[in-house]
PDB file of C-alpha atoms in Angstrom:
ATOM      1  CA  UNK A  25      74.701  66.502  91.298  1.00  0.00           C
ATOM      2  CA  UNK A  26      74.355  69.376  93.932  1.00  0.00           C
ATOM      3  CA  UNK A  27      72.973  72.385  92.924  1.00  0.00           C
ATOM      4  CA  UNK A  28      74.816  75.658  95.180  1.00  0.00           C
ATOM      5  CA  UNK A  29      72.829  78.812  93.835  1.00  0.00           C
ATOM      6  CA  UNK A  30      75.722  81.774  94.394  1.00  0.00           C
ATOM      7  CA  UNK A  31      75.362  85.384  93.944  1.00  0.00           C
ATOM      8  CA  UNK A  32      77.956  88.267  93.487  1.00  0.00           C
ATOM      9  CA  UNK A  33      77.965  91.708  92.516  1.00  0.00           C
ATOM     10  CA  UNK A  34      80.072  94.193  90.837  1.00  0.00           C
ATOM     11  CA  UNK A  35      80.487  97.368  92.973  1.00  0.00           C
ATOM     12  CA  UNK A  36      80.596 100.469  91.044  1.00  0.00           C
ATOM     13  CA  UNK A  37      82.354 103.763  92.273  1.00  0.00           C
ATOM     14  CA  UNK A  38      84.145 106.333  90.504  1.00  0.00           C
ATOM     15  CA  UNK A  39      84.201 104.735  86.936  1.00  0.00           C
ATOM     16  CA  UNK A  40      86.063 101.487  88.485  1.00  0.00           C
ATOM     17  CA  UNK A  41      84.405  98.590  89.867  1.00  0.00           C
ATOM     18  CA  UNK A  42      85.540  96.415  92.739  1.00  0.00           C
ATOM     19  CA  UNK A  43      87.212  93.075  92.419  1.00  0.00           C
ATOM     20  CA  UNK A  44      88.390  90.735  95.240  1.00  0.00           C
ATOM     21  CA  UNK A  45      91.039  88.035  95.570  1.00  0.00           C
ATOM     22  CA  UNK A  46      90.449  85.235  97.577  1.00  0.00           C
ATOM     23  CA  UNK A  47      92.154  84.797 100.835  1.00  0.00           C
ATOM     24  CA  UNK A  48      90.792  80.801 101.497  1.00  0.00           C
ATOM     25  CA  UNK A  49      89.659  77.546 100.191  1.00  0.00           C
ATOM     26  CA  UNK A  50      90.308  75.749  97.032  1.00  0.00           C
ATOM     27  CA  UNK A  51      90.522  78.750  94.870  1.00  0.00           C
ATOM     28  CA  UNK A  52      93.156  81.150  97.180  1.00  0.00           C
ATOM     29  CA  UNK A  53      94.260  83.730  95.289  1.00  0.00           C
ATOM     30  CA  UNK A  54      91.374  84.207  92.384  1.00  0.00           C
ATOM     31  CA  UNK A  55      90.413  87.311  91.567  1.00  0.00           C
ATOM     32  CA  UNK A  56      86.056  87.286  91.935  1.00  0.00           C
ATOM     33  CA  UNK A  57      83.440  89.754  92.621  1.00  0.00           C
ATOM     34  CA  UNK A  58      82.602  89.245  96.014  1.00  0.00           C
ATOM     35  CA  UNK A  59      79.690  87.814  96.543  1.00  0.00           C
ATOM     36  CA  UNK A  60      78.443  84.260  98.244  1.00  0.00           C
ATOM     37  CA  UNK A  61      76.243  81.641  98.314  1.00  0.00           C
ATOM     38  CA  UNK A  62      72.321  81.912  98.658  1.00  0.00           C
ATOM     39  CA  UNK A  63      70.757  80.996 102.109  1.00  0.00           C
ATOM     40  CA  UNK A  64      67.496  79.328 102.494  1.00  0.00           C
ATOM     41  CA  UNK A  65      64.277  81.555 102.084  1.00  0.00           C
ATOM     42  CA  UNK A  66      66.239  83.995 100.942  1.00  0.00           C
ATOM     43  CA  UNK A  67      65.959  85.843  97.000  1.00  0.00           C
ATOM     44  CA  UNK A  68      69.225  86.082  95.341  1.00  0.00           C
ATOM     45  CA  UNK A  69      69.328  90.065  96.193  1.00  0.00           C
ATOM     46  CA  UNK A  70      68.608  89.264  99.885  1.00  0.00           C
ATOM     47  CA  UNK A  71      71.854  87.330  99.686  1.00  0.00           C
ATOM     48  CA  UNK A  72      73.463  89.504  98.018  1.00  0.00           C
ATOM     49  CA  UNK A  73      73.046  92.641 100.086  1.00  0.00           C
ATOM     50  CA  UNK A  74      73.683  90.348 103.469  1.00  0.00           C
ATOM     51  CA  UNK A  75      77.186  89.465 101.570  1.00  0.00           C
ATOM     52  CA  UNK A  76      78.620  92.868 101.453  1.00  0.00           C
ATOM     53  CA  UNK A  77      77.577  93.609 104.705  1.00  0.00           C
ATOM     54  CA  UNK A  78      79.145  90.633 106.629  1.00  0.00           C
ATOM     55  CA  UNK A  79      82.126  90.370 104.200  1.00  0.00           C
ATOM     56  CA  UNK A  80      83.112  94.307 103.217  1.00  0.00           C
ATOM     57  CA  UNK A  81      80.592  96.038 105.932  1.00  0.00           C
ATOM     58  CA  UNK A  82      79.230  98.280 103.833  1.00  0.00           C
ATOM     59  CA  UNK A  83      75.338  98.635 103.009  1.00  0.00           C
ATOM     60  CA  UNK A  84      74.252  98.221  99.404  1.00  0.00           C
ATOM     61  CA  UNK A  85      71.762 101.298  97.460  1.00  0.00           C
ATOM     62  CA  UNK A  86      71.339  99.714  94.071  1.00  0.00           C
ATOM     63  CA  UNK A  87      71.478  96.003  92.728  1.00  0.00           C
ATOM     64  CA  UNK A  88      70.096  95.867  88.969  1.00  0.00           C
ATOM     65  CA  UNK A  89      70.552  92.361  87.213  1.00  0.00           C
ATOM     66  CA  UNK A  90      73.818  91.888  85.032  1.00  0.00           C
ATOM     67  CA  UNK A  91      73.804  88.279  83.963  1.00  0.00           C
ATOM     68  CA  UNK A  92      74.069  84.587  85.035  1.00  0.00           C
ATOM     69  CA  UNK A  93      76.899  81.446  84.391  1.00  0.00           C
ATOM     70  CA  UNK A  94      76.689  77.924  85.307  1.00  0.00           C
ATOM     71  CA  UNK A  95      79.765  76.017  86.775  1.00  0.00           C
ATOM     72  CA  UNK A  96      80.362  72.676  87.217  1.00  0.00           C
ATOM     73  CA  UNK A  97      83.431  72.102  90.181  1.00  0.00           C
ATOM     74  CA  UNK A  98      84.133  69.034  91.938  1.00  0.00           C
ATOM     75  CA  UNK A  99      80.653  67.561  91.028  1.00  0.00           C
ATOM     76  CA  UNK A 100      78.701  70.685  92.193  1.00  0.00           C
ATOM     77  CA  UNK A 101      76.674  72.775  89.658  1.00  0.00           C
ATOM     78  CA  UNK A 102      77.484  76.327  90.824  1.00  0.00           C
ATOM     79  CA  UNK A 103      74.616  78.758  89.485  1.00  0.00           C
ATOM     80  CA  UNK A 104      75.846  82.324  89.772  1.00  0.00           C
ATOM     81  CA  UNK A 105      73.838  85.038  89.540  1.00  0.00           C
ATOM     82  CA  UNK A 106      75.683  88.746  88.333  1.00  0.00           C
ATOM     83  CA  UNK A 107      73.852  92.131  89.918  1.00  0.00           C
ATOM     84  CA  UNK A 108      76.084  95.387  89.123  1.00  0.00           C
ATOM     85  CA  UNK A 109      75.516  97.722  92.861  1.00  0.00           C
ATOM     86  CA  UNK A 110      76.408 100.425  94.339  1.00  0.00           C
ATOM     87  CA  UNK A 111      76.770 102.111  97.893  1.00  0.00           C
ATOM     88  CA  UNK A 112      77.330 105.443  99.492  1.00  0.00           C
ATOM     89  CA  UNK A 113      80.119 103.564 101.546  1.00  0.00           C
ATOM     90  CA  UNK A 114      83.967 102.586 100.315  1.00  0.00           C
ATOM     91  CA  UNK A 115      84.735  99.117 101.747  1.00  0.00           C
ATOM     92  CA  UNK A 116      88.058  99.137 103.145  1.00  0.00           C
ATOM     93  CA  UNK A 117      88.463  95.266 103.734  1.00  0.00           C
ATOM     94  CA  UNK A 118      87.174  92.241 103.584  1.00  0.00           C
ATOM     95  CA  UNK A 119      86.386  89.500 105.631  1.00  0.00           C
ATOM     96  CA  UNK A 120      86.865  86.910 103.054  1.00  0.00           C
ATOM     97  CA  UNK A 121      89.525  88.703 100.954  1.00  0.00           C
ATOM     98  CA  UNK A 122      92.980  89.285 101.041  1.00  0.00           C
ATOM     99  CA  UNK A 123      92.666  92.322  98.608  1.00  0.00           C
ATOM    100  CA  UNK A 124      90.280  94.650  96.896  1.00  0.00           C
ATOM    101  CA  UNK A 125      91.093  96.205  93.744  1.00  0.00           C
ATOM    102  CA  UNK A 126      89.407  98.882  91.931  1.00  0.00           C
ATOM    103  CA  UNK A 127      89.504  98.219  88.506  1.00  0.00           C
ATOM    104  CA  UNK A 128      87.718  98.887  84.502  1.00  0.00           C
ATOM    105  CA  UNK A 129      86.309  96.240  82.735  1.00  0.00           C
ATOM    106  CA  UNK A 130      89.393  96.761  80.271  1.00  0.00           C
ATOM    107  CA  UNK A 131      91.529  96.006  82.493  1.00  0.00           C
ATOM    108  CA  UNK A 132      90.421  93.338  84.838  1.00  0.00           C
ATOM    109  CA  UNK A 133      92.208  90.309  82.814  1.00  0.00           C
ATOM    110  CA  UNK A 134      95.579  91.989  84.417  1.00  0.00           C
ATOM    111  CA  UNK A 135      94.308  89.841  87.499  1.00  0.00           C
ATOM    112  CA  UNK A 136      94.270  86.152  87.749  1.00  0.00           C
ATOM    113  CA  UNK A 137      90.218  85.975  87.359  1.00  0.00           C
ATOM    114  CA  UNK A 138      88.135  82.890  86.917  1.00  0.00           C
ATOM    115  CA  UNK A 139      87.697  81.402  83.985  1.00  0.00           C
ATOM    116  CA  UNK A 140      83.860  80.606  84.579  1.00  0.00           C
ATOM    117  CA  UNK A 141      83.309  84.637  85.037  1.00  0.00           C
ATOM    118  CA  UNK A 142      84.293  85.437  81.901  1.00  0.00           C
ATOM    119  CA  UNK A 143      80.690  85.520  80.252  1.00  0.00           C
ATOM    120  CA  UNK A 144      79.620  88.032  83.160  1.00  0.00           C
ATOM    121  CA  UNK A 145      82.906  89.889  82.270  1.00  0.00           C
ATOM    122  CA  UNK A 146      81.988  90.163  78.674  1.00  0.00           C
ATOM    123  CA  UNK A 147      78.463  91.801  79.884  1.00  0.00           C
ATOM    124  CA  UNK A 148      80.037  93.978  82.050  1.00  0.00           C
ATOM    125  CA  UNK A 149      82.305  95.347  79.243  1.00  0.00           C
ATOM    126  CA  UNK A 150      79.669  95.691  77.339  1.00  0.00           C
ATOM    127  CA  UNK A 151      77.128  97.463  78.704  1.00  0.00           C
ATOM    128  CA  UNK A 152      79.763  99.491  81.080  1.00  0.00           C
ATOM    129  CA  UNK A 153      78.943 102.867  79.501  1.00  0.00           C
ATOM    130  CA  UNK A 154      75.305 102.956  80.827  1.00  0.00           C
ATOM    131  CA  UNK A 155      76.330 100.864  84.000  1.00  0.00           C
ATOM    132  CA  UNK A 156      78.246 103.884  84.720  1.00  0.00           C
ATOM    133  CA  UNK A 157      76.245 106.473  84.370  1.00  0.00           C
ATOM    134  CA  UNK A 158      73.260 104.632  86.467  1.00  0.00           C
ATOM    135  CA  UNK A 159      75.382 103.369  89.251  1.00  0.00           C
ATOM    136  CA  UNK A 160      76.328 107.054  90.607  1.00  0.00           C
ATOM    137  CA  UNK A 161      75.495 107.092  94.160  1.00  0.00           C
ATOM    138  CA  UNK A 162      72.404 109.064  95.002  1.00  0.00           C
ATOM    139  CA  UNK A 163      72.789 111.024  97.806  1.00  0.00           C
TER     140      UNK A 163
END
């Protein structure tokens, strides 16, 4: 089976965090944080902070470590790895999304979101309060 180590991260601004449907490939119009898969020689935050630039163009401050979930789609193991961010920068668009939504944890069900996130979901609510206060951009 193929191993395909992914990364995403949940943007934090003003109490909401950023969530992204998907504008292409098997899974059009999923709600996901945005995020992408891992490139050779580099670390999962590497990746990470190379995704929002290409994809939202905006330059990540903070990545701390949320959680992890393992997937198994179309015989590919899909290792995700969860960092909660932040940036001095709004994105505006995306390259690989048709829309961005600023959302709470409470509410982020409203959305068609994939099943396999739900564990990092279930972090997220839960340690939200302190992910809020630590994710306040320093400028």
């Amino acid at each position: 089976m193929k191993i395909i180590d992914v990364v995403c991260g949940v943007l934090i601004q003003d109490e909401k965090c950023l969530i992204a449907r998907r504008s292409t490939g098997d899974s059009i119009g999923k709600y996901e944080f945005p995020g992408g898969k891992v490139e050779a020689g580099e670390t999962r935050e590497e990746a990470l902070v190379r995704e929002f630039k290409e994809e939202l163009q905006i330059d990540l401050d903070q990545l701390y470590y949320l959680d992890h979930s393992v997937d198994t789609q179309n015989e590919k193991e899909i290792r995700l790895t969860c960092f909660v961010c932040s940036s001095k920068e709004k994105p505006v668009k995306s390259t690989a999304h048709s829309n961005l939504i600023w959302t709470t944890p409470e509410h982020i069900y409203d959305y068609d979101f994939f099943e396999a996130d739900r564990g990092l979901v279930q972090t997220l609510q839960k340690e939200w309060l302190w992910l809020k206060k630590q994710m306040k951009p320093k400028f």
